[in-house]
Structures are given as structure tokens and as C-alpha cells.
Amino acid sequence: MKNELVLHEKILLGLNWLLHSGIQELKPNDIKGGFNAWYDKDKEKYSFTYSEITGYALNLLVNLENNYPVKGISKCIDLSTNYLSNIAFDRKYNAVKCRFDKETGWLNNYCTFDNLIIANALLNRYRLDGHKKAFYTAEKILDTISNKLTFHNGVYARFISDLEIYQNEEIKWSTQWGPFLAKLAIPFLNIYDLTNNNKYKDYTVKILDLIIPMQQDSGRFLTDKKTESTFLHPHFYATEGFLLAAIYLKDNKYWEVVNNSLKWTESLQMENGGIASFVDNDSKKIMLDSPDINSQYLKCVLLSKNNKKDNIILQKIINRILSFQVNDINDRKSHGGFSAGKIWFYDPSENKQKSSKNHINTWVTIFSLDSLMLTYQGSKLNPFFLC
């Protein structure tokens, strides 16, 4: 009971940071409602406003509103929805623009993964209260992905509007067609569940079946083809997509992918409870982690029911996640948020860690809260609400 009470208080603290720290743009400007990617505590400065992260925030808040009716949550949901469906949405391309920097303005790239996250959040807003604009925006985004951003044997990572090119380049994991795009199963099966239109289910199955051969016999996904390395962040994106498909479609083929992925990941848990979050082409583990990646693993384990929540291994990872939460009551811009872990400042091209930055990170906080809430609820989360 004591542990559950502490967990409840930690969740409330993190939620309060999302709503009231200033990480969301609340001033009447061109980006009102969008979430900044992080707050740099040392520089006392916010980063760029990030559409994908606003999608994650909306998804989390929609899921938590009934259980955590914190002051301001409804307003935050409305502002986030408006930002995604009106301010950042490009009606010409029918997708959401990537991000806004106060010095350089909009980056007019249409990233496939980002738009998947946004579409799912908007669909869940529709599930909450029947918000029709949210549904129609999500529908347009998903049709853009399946019709414009898909090629004969894969999915482009993004459309770069300034160059008018569809990107599939082996620069890093997020610029190439790869396993992380399996997470499209979540919004596409979400809209299938809402509409019963088979084109969404058929598209999901087609893409997942193209990704299955990318998994190695060990259960590992190579997230960068050029370096044959694995960053656990996109590895878990792939796992999450297959997990939703396994649960919803009741397909043993997808369960096998999930179980093999989690079995391989077990070998990466460090003594401090965290997951070593980078593995190079020689299977060398980089013993650095971050609470968002630890949370991805925790969520997958809980939803796949591979472990019980009171398992000693899971308790270690929960404690590790909580260790990144900032406790500074004198600084409302950081208090309650979660810091990014050192793996985010590791450079695989040089095989070294760069200087860590004191970033109170929005998606890190969202992923952490998502996994802690799932732990607290006892795996009752509707998988369509998976961040």
C-alpha cells in the first residue's frame, strides 16, 4: 500500500509538471498548445516546439483525465488538439509539420513516425468525447501515410518539402525504412476498430509482414542497416507495434515477435535496473540508459504479461525510472519532470559519450508517467492508448 501511494504521488507530480511548468506553449502566439521538447535547466531555456511530442502529451492526458482530474488537464487537452489539427496541420499535404523553432520558424518536413503518433492521439481524443475534427484530421493523416508515404515494399521515413524528396536514407535509424515503423499498427488498427474499414487492417498486416524478416533469430531488431547496430528506443517502437497487433488481432505470429524481442532484451538489464540502450554490430553493450527507454521495456512486459508487477526485476526498473524524476521545489520549470538519461548523449559514430545536458525532457516524462500509470493500474490500459 505504501509503495502504491508513493507511486501515485510521483505520477501526480509528473503530471503537474506537464500541465503547469511552462513546457506547453500557453501564450497567445502561432504555436499555442504545442509542447516544447525539453527544458534546459542549466541554460534556463526551452527547446523547439515539437509536434510528435505534443501528440504523445495529448495521448497521455486523454488517457489520464478520468483517473487524474488535475486542474488544467481539460484545457491542456483542448489546446493540444487545436495545435495538432489546426496550427501544425498542413491542409495541402494533409499531414502535420515536424517542429517550430522560435529563431528559424517551421521545419516543413512531414515525418511518417511523428504523424503516426499524432494520428493515434487524435483518434483517442475522439474516443474521449467524440471530437469530430480530431477524427477527420487523423483520418487524413493516415490516408497520407498509406497513399503518399508508402512505396512498394516499405514506408518512407519522411517527406522533405523543401527538397521535394521522400526520404529513405541510411543516415540514422529515423531517416530510413525500418522496424520502428511497425508502430503504425497502433493508429491504423485504432481507426480500423472505429470504422471497421478493412483497408486499414490490410495495410497494417502488409507492413508488419514486411518487417518480421528484419528481426534476427535472437529477437533483436537492427535499427540501423548501415552500422548493423541497435538503439533500444526504436527497437521498442517495433515491439510496441507488434504487441498491439498481437493483442488486437490475436495473432500468434506477432506474439512470437514480441516474446522474442523481450527475451533478447532481458540480457540487457543492468545492475541498477536500467536497460543498456545501445548494442553495436559486435554485440557490445553500451551501459547507458534513459527512463523513457526503460519505460518502453516496462510497458511491453506488463502488457504482454511476461512478468508480474511485484517481480523483483520489474521493481528494480521501476525504481530506476523514478530515480530520474527531478525534485526541486524552488524551480517550477523542472520540479516533477524527468531528466533524459546519458544514452541520449552517446555518439555511436565516435563510440563515445558526449557531455550530458541537464534536459528535463517532455517525452521522457510522458513515457515514464505512462509506464508508472500502467504499473499502478495493474495492466488495465487500453493498448490503443500506448504512448
Tab-separated table of C-alpha atoms in Angstrom:
chain	number	residue	atom	x	y	z
A	1	MET	CA	0.000	0.000	0.000
A	2	LYS	CA	2.840	2.396	0.875
A	3	ASN	CA	4.597	1.775	-2.446
A	4	GLU	CA	1.358	2.374	-4.362
A	5	LEU	CA	0.791	5.645	-2.509
A	6	VAL	CA	4.309	6.815	-3.341
A	7	LEU	CA	3.800	5.847	-6.979
A	8	HIS	CA	0.516	7.755	-7.081
A	9	GLU	CA	2.212	10.868	-5.705
A	10	LYS	CA	5.067	10.587	-8.222
A	11	ILE	CA	2.574	10.353	-11.086
A	12	LEU	CA	0.713	13.429	-9.848
A	13	LEU	CA	3.994	15.322	-9.542
A	14	GLY	CA	4.969	14.490	-13.123
A	15	LEU	CA	1.516	15.309	-14.441
A	16	ASN	CA	1.637	18.664	-12.680
A	17	TRP	CA	4.947	19.387	-14.453
A	18	LEU	CA	3.368	18.697	-17.850
A	19	LEU	CA	0.414	20.943	-17.106
A	20	HIS	CA	1.889	23.821	-15.139
A	21	SER	CA	5.660	24.104	-15.601
A	22	GLY	CA	5.516	26.120	-18.825
A	23	ILE	CA	6.676	23.266	-21.069
A	24	GLN	CA	3.459	23.717	-23.074
A	25	GLU	CA	3.116	26.967	-25.028
A	26	LEU	CA	0.218	28.832	-23.414
A	27	LYS	CA	0.801	32.386	-24.642
A	28	PRO	CA	-1.395	33.645	-27.499
A	29	ASN	CA	1.072	33.025	-30.332
A	30	ASP	CA	1.423	30.968	-33.525
A	31	ILE	CA	2.288	27.787	-31.644
A	32	LYS	CA	-0.125	27.962	-28.701
A	33	GLY	CA	-0.846	24.485	-27.354
A	34	GLY	CA	2.335	22.853	-28.626
A	35	PHE	CA	4.807	21.200	-26.258
A	36	ASN	CA	8.498	22.013	-26.202
A	37	ALA	CA	10.792	19.007	-26.445
A	38	TRP	CA	12.684	19.822	-23.250
A	39	TYR	CA	13.688	22.459	-20.742
A	40	ASP	CA	17.434	23.048	-20.373
A	41	LYS	CA	17.807	23.603	-16.643
A	42	ASP	CA	21.347	24.959	-16.880
A	43	LYS	CA	20.593	27.436	-19.669
A	44	GLU	CA	17.088	28.121	-18.297
A	45	LYS	CA	15.765	27.813	-21.835
A	46	TYR	CA	13.107	25.821	-23.682
A	47	SER	CA	13.903	23.951	-26.888
A	48	PHE	CA	11.808	23.895	-30.086
A	49	THR	CA	8.090	23.115	-30.127
A	50	TYR	CA	7.698	19.504	-31.257
A	51	SER	CA	4.548	18.179	-32.910
A	52	GLU	CA	5.288	14.497	-32.232
A	53	ILE	CA	5.773	15.201	-28.541
A	54	THR	CA	2.549	17.196	-28.449
A	55	GLY	CA	0.902	14.048	-29.803
A	56	TYR	CA	2.393	11.956	-27.018
A	57	ALA	CA	1.237	14.521	-24.454
A	58	LEU	CA	-2.315	14.584	-25.815
A	59	ASN	CA	-2.462	10.795	-25.810
A	60	LEU	CA	-1.284	10.561	-22.208
A	61	LEU	CA	-3.579	13.308	-20.935
A	62	VAL	CA	-6.641	11.875	-22.663
A	63	ASN	CA	-5.908	8.550	-21.001
A	64	LEU	CA	-5.294	10.081	-17.585
A	65	GLU	CA	-8.104	12.639	-17.442
A	66	ASN	CA	-10.652	10.288	-15.864
A	67	ASN	CA	-8.200	8.891	-13.302
A	68	TYR	CA	-6.309	12.102	-12.540
A	69	PRO	CA	-8.683	15.091	-12.812
A	70	VAL	CA	-5.876	17.570	-12.104
A	71	LYS	CA	-6.680	21.239	-12.534
A	72	GLY	CA	-5.986	22.357	-16.085
A	73	ILE	CA	-5.989	18.959	-17.789
A	74	SER	CA	-9.089	19.619	-19.939
A	75	LYS	CA	-7.709	22.944	-21.143
A	76	CYS	CA	-4.383	21.307	-21.963
A	77	ILE	CA	-6.172	18.613	-23.999
A	78	ASP	CA	-8.134	21.252	-25.949
A	79	LEU	CA	-5.045	23.338	-26.684
A	80	SER	CA	-3.025	20.298	-27.801
A	81	THR	CA	-5.848	19.139	-30.059
A	82	ASN	CA	-6.138	22.567	-31.658
A	83	TYR	CA	-2.375	22.796	-32.173
A	84	LEU	CA	-2.247	19.429	-33.946
A	85	SER	CA	-5.419	19.691	-36.010
A	86	ASN	CA	-5.241	23.381	-36.941
A	87	ILE	CA	-1.933	25.135	-36.245
A	88	ALA	CA	0.612	22.474	-37.230
A	89	PHE	CA	-1.595	20.654	-39.744
A	90	ASP	CA	-0.829	21.372	-43.406
A	91	ARG	CA	-4.039	21.109	-45.417
A	92	LYS	CA	-2.145	20.951	-48.706
A	93	TYR	CA	-0.163	17.830	-47.799
A	94	ASN	CA	-2.659	16.520	-45.189
A	95	ALA	CA	-0.040	15.909	-42.546
A	96	VAL	CA	1.430	17.676	-39.516
A	97	LYS	CA	4.625	19.695	-39.776
A	98	CYS	CA	7.589	18.490	-37.732
A	99	ARG	CA	8.511	21.327	-35.380
A	100	PHE	CA	8.754	25.056	-34.787
A	101	ASP	CA	11.889	26.895	-33.698
A	102	LYS	CA	11.479	30.440	-32.404
A	103	GLU	CA	14.561	31.585	-34.353
A	104	THR	CA	14.148	29.715	-37.642
A	105	GLY	CA	10.399	29.061	-37.798
A	106	TRP	CA	8.721	25.885	-39.074
A	107	LEU	CA	10.648	22.829	-40.234
A	108	ASN	CA	8.297	21.771	-43.007
A	109	ASN	CA	9.129	18.092	-43.034
A	110	TYR	CA	6.329	15.556	-42.760
A	111	CYS	CA	7.776	12.724	-40.694
A	112	THR	CA	5.907	9.453	-41.000
A	113	PHE	CA	6.509	8.282	-37.451
A	114	ASP	CA	5.607	11.631	-35.920
A	115	ASN	CA	2.344	11.692	-37.836
A	116	LEU	CA	1.518	8.152	-36.715
A	117	ILE	CA	1.819	9.238	-33.094
A	118	ILE	CA	-0.254	12.357	-33.726
A	119	ALA	CA	-2.997	10.472	-35.574
A	120	ASN	CA	-3.324	7.982	-32.741
A	121	ALA	CA	-3.582	10.753	-30.154
A	122	LEU	CA	-6.304	12.481	-32.175
A	123	LEU	CA	-8.228	9.218	-32.521
A	124	ASN	CA	-8.081	8.781	-28.763
A	125	ARG	CA	-9.303	12.347	-28.316
A	126	TYR	CA	-12.269	11.289	-30.461
A	127	ARG	CA	-12.771	8.252	-28.217
A	128	LEU	CA	-12.827	10.555	-25.196
A	129	ASP	CA	-15.608	12.905	-26.234
A	130	GLY	CA	-16.485	12.482	-29.914
A	131	HIS	CA	-14.300	15.387	-31.122
A	132	LYS	CA	-15.047	15.179	-34.880
A	133	LYS	CA	-12.257	17.477	-36.063
A	134	ALA	CA	-9.737	15.276	-34.275
A	135	PHE	CA	-11.087	12.187	-36.026
A	136	TYR	CA	-11.140	13.735	-39.504
A	137	THR	CA	-7.613	15.081	-39.089
A	138	ALA	CA	-6.350	11.642	-38.013
A	139	GLU	CA	-8.140	10.037	-40.951
A	140	LYS	CA	-6.460	12.414	-43.411
A	141	ILE	CA	-3.041	11.805	-41.863
A	142	LEU	CA	-3.342	8.027	-42.074
A	143	ASP	CA	-4.533	8.196	-45.672
A	144	THR	CA	-1.488	10.363	-46.482
A	145	ILE	CA	0.807	7.771	-44.930
A	146	SER	CA	-0.740	4.811	-46.740
A	147	ASN	CA	-1.113	6.610	-50.093
A	148	LYS	CA	1.799	9.069	-50.319
A	149	LEU	CA	4.458	7.872	-47.869
A	150	THR	CA	4.362	4.179	-48.765
A	151	PHE	CA	6.329	2.541	-51.573
A	152	HIS	CA	6.031	-0.976	-52.998
A	153	ASN	CA	7.993	-2.742	-50.244
A	154	GLY	CA	8.155	-0.288	-47.369
A	155	VAL	CA	7.392	3.122	-45.891
A	156	TYR	CA	9.369	6.323	-46.372
A	157	ALA	CA	10.716	7.930	-43.200
A	158	ARG	CA	9.554	11.411	-44.216
A	159	PHE	CA	8.747	13.850	-46.991
A	160	ILE	CA	11.226	16.747	-47.046
A	161	SER	CA	9.166	19.520	-48.593
A	162	ASP	CA	11.985	21.991	-49.325
A	163	LEU	CA	13.783	19.380	-51.445
A	164	GLU	CA	10.590	17.629	-52.543
A	165	ILE	CA	12.046	14.210	-51.785
A	166	TYR	CA	10.742	11.142	-49.990
A	167	GLN	CA	13.480	10.031	-47.634
A	168	ASN	CA	14.788	6.505	-47.188
A	169	GLU	CA	18.453	7.040	-46.372
A	170	GLU	CA	20.749	5.070	-44.085
A	171	ILE	CA	21.925	8.119	-42.144
A	172	LYS	CA	20.419	7.162	-38.798
A	173	TRP	CA	17.540	4.996	-37.607
A	174	SER	CA	14.896	7.702	-38.056
A	175	THR	CA	15.762	8.509	-41.697
A	176	GLN	CA	15.305	5.020	-43.115
A	177	TRP	CA	12.612	2.427	-43.664
A	178	GLY	CA	12.999	0.147	-40.687
A	179	PRO	CA	11.471	-1.809	-37.812
A	180	PHE	CA	10.413	1.264	-35.787
A	181	LEU	CA	7.655	1.917	-38.317
A	182	ALA	CA	5.861	-1.193	-37.050
A	183	LYS	CA	4.338	1.180	-34.515
A	184	LEU	CA	1.964	2.240	-37.292
A	185	ALA	CA	-0.089	-0.775	-36.220
A	186	ILE	CA	-1.418	1.256	-33.276
A	187	PRO	CA	-3.150	4.117	-35.129
A	188	PHE	CA	-4.118	2.019	-38.153
A	189	LEU	CA	-5.790	-0.665	-36.030
A	190	ASN	CA	-7.268	2.065	-33.846
A	191	ILE	CA	-9.062	3.624	-36.828
A	192	TYR	CA	-9.996	0.170	-38.102
A	193	ASP	CA	-11.626	-0.525	-34.733
A	194	LEU	CA	-13.573	2.739	-35.025
A	195	THR	CA	-14.622	2.419	-38.695
A	196	ASN	CA	-14.494	-1.299	-39.499
A	197	ASN	CA	-12.861	-0.316	-42.799
A	198	ASN	CA	-10.706	-3.260	-43.858
A	199	LYS	CA	-8.230	-1.102	-45.793
A	200	TYR	CA	-6.655	-0.021	-42.503
A	201	LYS	CA	-6.279	-3.559	-41.176
A	202	ASP	CA	-4.989	-4.854	-44.518
A	203	TYR	CA	-2.387	-2.095	-44.677
A	204	THR	CA	-1.232	-2.877	-41.127
A	205	VAL	CA	-0.810	-6.578	-41.859
A	206	LYS	CA	1.031	-5.839	-45.106
A	207	ILE	CA	3.601	-3.589	-43.401
A	208	LEU	CA	4.077	-5.800	-40.338
A	209	ASP	CA	4.688	-8.807	-42.551
A	210	LEU	CA	7.410	-6.843	-44.353
A	211	ILE	CA	9.074	-6.024	-41.009
A	212	ILE	CA	9.027	-9.525	-39.461
A	213	PRO	CA	12.057	-10.704	-41.518
A	214	MET	CA	14.044	-7.772	-40.114
A	215	GLN	CA	14.067	-9.431	-36.695
A	216	GLN	CA	17.098	-11.616	-36.023
A	217	ASP	CA	16.779	-15.110	-34.567
A	218	SER	CA	17.901	-13.716	-31.199
A	219	GLY	CA	14.880	-11.398	-31.120
A	220	ARG	CA	16.930	-8.286	-31.837
A	221	PHE	CA	15.958	-5.674	-34.427
A	222	LEU	CA	18.817	-3.934	-36.218
A	223	THR	CA	17.622	-0.338	-36.184
A	224	ASP	CA	20.410	0.989	-38.417
A	225	LYS	CA	21.156	-1.103	-41.512
A	226	LYS	CA	24.421	0.659	-42.324
A	227	THR	CA	26.083	0.108	-38.951
A	228	GLU	CA	24.134	-3.072	-38.088
A	229	SER	CA	23.526	-1.635	-34.642
A	230	THR	CA	20.516	-1.461	-32.339
A	231	PHE	CA	19.261	1.570	-30.453
A	232	LEU	CA	16.746	0.235	-27.966
A	233	HIS	CA	14.393	3.214	-28.368
A	234	PRO	CA	13.297	2.259	-31.939
A	235	HIS	CA	13.721	-1.436	-31.108
A	236	PHE	CA	10.904	-0.991	-28.588
A	237	TYR	CA	8.855	1.054	-31.043
A	238	ALA	CA	8.850	-2.044	-33.240
A	239	THR	CA	7.975	-4.248	-30.273
A	240	GLU	CA	5.093	-1.952	-29.276
A	241	GLY	CA	3.585	-2.112	-32.748
A	242	PHE	CA	3.704	-5.887	-32.864
A	243	LEU	CA	2.372	-6.056	-29.304
A	244	LEU	CA	-0.745	-4.059	-30.172
A	245	ALA	CA	-1.287	-6.188	-33.282
A	246	ALA	CA	-0.818	-9.392	-31.274
A	247	ILE	CA	-3.339	-8.292	-28.641
A	248	TYR	CA	-5.935	-6.894	-31.033
A	249	LEU	CA	-5.677	-9.397	-33.904
A	250	LYS	CA	-4.926	-12.354	-31.613
A	251	ASP	CA	-2.184	-13.450	-33.984
A	252	ASN	CA	0.433	-15.888	-32.633
A	253	LYS	CA	2.862	-14.828	-35.358
A	254	TYR	CA	3.005	-11.352	-33.839
A	255	TRP	CA	3.167	-12.714	-30.295
A	256	GLU	CA	6.282	-14.640	-31.311
A	257	VAL	CA	7.923	-11.413	-32.467
A	258	VAL	CA	7.084	-9.708	-29.157
A	259	ASN	CA	8.219	-12.572	-26.958
A	260	ASN	CA	11.498	-12.976	-28.837
A	261	SER	CA	12.153	-9.234	-28.601
A	262	LEU	CA	11.600	-9.151	-24.845
A	263	LYS	CA	13.635	-12.309	-24.294
A	264	TRP	CA	16.620	-10.718	-26.046
A	265	THR	CA	16.167	-7.503	-24.041
A	266	GLU	CA	16.302	-9.347	-20.710
A	267	SER	CA	20.028	-9.828	-21.223
A	268	LEU	CA	20.499	-6.042	-21.362
A	269	GLN	CA	19.228	-5.191	-17.893
A	270	MET	CA	21.992	-3.635	-15.822
A	271	GLU	CA	22.657	-3.928	-12.109
A	272	ASN	CA	20.980	-0.564	-11.469
A	273	GLY	CA	17.779	-1.879	-13.063
A	274	GLY	CA	18.029	0.078	-16.310
A	275	ILE	CA	18.306	-1.307	-19.832
A	276	ALA	CA	21.635	-0.927	-21.646
A	277	SER	CA	20.249	1.025	-24.569
A	278	PHE	CA	22.688	0.612	-27.438
A	279	VAL	CA	24.212	-2.535	-28.924
A	280	ASP	CA	26.792	-2.258	-31.705
A	281	ASN	CA	27.452	-4.586	-34.635
A	282	ASP	CA	29.784	-6.729	-32.500
A	283	SER	CA	27.038	-7.127	-29.862
A	284	LYS	CA	28.915	-4.833	-27.485
A	285	LYS	CA	26.530	-3.310	-24.954
A	286	ILE	CA	26.768	0.396	-24.163
A	287	MET	CA	25.909	0.502	-20.467
A	288	LEU	CA	23.903	3.722	-20.545
A	289	ASP	CA	20.152	4.127	-20.214
A	290	SER	CA	17.289	6.603	-20.013
A	291	PRO	CA	13.934	6.419	-18.203
A	292	ASP	CA	11.916	6.641	-21.428
A	293	ILE	CA	13.586	3.541	-22.847
A	294	ASN	CA	13.333	1.734	-19.523
A	295	SER	CA	9.635	2.653	-19.549
A	296	GLN	CA	9.159	1.227	-23.033
A	297	TYR	CA	10.503	-2.092	-21.816
A	298	LEU	CA	8.354	-1.989	-18.678
A	299	LYS	CA	5.169	-1.286	-20.662
A	300	CYS	CA	5.834	-4.105	-23.102
A	301	VAL	CA	6.474	-6.560	-20.301
A	302	LEU	CA	3.336	-5.566	-18.405
A	303	LEU	CA	1.035	-5.589	-21.428
A	304	SER	CA	2.429	-8.885	-22.688
A	305	LYS	CA	2.015	-10.317	-19.181
A	306	ASN	CA	5.543	-11.737	-19.313
A	307	ASN	CA	6.028	-10.798	-15.673
A	308	LYS	CA	4.130	-9.801	-12.561
A	309	LYS	CA	4.363	-6.229	-11.382
A	310	ASP	CA	5.805	-7.254	-7.992
A	311	ASN	CA	8.600	-9.187	-9.656
A	312	ILE	CA	11.987	-8.135	-8.253
A	313	ILE	CA	13.369	-7.414	-11.734
A	314	LEU	CA	10.481	-5.114	-12.563
A	315	GLN	CA	10.719	-3.358	-9.216
A	316	LYS	CA	14.344	-2.567	-9.966
A	317	ILE	CA	13.431	-0.974	-13.278
A	318	ILE	CA	10.562	0.993	-11.681
A	319	ASN	CA	12.977	2.342	-9.061
A	320	ARG	CA	15.466	3.193	-11.803
A	321	ILE	CA	12.810	5.151	-13.724
A	322	LEU	CA	11.806	7.065	-10.595
A	323	SER	CA	15.432	7.975	-9.883
A	324	PHE	CA	15.367	10.355	-12.877
A	325	GLN	CA	12.467	12.448	-11.571
A	326	VAL	CA	13.572	15.969	-10.609
A	327	ASN	CA	12.877	17.099	-7.068
A	328	ASP	CA	13.487	20.837	-6.908
A	329	ILE	CA	10.585	22.649	-5.279
A	330	ASN	CA	12.309	26.003	-5.894
A	331	ASP	CA	12.168	25.592	-9.672
A	332	ARG	CA	8.679	25.028	-11.081
A	333	LYS	CA	10.127	24.664	-14.595
A	334	SER	CA	11.856	21.423	-13.636
A	335	HIS	CA	10.192	20.092	-10.460
A	336	GLY	CA	8.415	16.804	-11.168
A	337	GLY	CA	9.729	16.331	-14.708
A	338	PHE	CA	12.092	13.512	-15.686
A	339	SER	CA	15.636	14.065	-16.920
A	340	ALA	CA	16.906	12.465	-20.104
A	341	GLY	CA	19.420	9.672	-19.481
A	342	LYS	CA	23.016	9.568	-20.684
A	343	ILE	CA	22.272	7.315	-23.674
A	344	TRP	CA	20.750	10.339	-25.422
A	345	PHE	CA	24.180	11.985	-25.368
A	346	TYR	CA	26.085	8.957	-26.674
A	347	ASP	CA	27.518	9.285	-30.195
A	348	PRO	CA	27.686	5.856	-31.875
A	349	SER	CA	29.653	7.240	-34.830
A	350	GLU	CA	32.506	8.120	-32.487
A	351	ASN	CA	31.747	5.403	-29.943
A	352	LYS	CA	31.816	7.840	-27.062
A	353	GLN	CA	29.519	9.708	-24.738
A	354	LYS	CA	29.361	13.445	-25.234
A	355	SER	CA	28.793	15.832	-22.356
A	356	SER	CA	25.407	15.153	-20.810
A	357	LYS	CA	22.965	18.020	-20.741
A	358	ASN	CA	20.585	18.829	-17.928
A	359	HIS	CA	17.440	18.402	-20.014
A	360	ILE	CA	14.099	17.993	-18.276
A	361	ASN	CA	12.636	16.146	-21.197
A	362	THR	CA	8.990	16.089	-22.239
A	363	TRP	CA	8.807	12.720	-23.996
A	364	VAL	CA	10.968	11.152	-21.287
A	365	THR	CA	8.474	12.419	-18.699
A	366	ILE	CA	5.479	11.221	-20.746
A	367	PHE	CA	6.886	7.728	-21.290
A	368	SER	CA	7.808	7.474	-17.614
A	369	LEU	CA	4.338	8.530	-16.471
A	370	ASP	CA	2.749	6.148	-18.973
A	371	SER	CA	4.649	3.142	-17.624
A	372	LEU	CA	4.179	4.134	-13.976
A	373	MET	CA	0.449	4.581	-14.537
A	374	LEU	CA	0.295	1.163	-16.158
A	375	THR	CA	2.099	-0.298	-13.153
A	376	TYR	CA	-0.266	1.488	-10.770
A	377	GLN	CA	-3.401	0.429	-12.688
A	378	GLY	CA	-2.333	-3.191	-12.873
A	379	SER	CA	-2.138	-3.524	-16.684
A	380	LYS	CA	-5.639	-2.157	-17.333
A	381	LEU	CA	-4.508	0.224	-20.064
A	382	ASN	CA	-6.351	0.051	-23.371
A	383	PRO	CA	-3.421	-0.730	-25.699
A	384	PHE	CA	-4.619	1.880	-28.223
A	385	PHE	CA	-3.569	4.465	-25.618
A	386	LEU	CA	0.019	3.206	-25.529
A	387	CYS	CA	2.403	6.187	-25.825
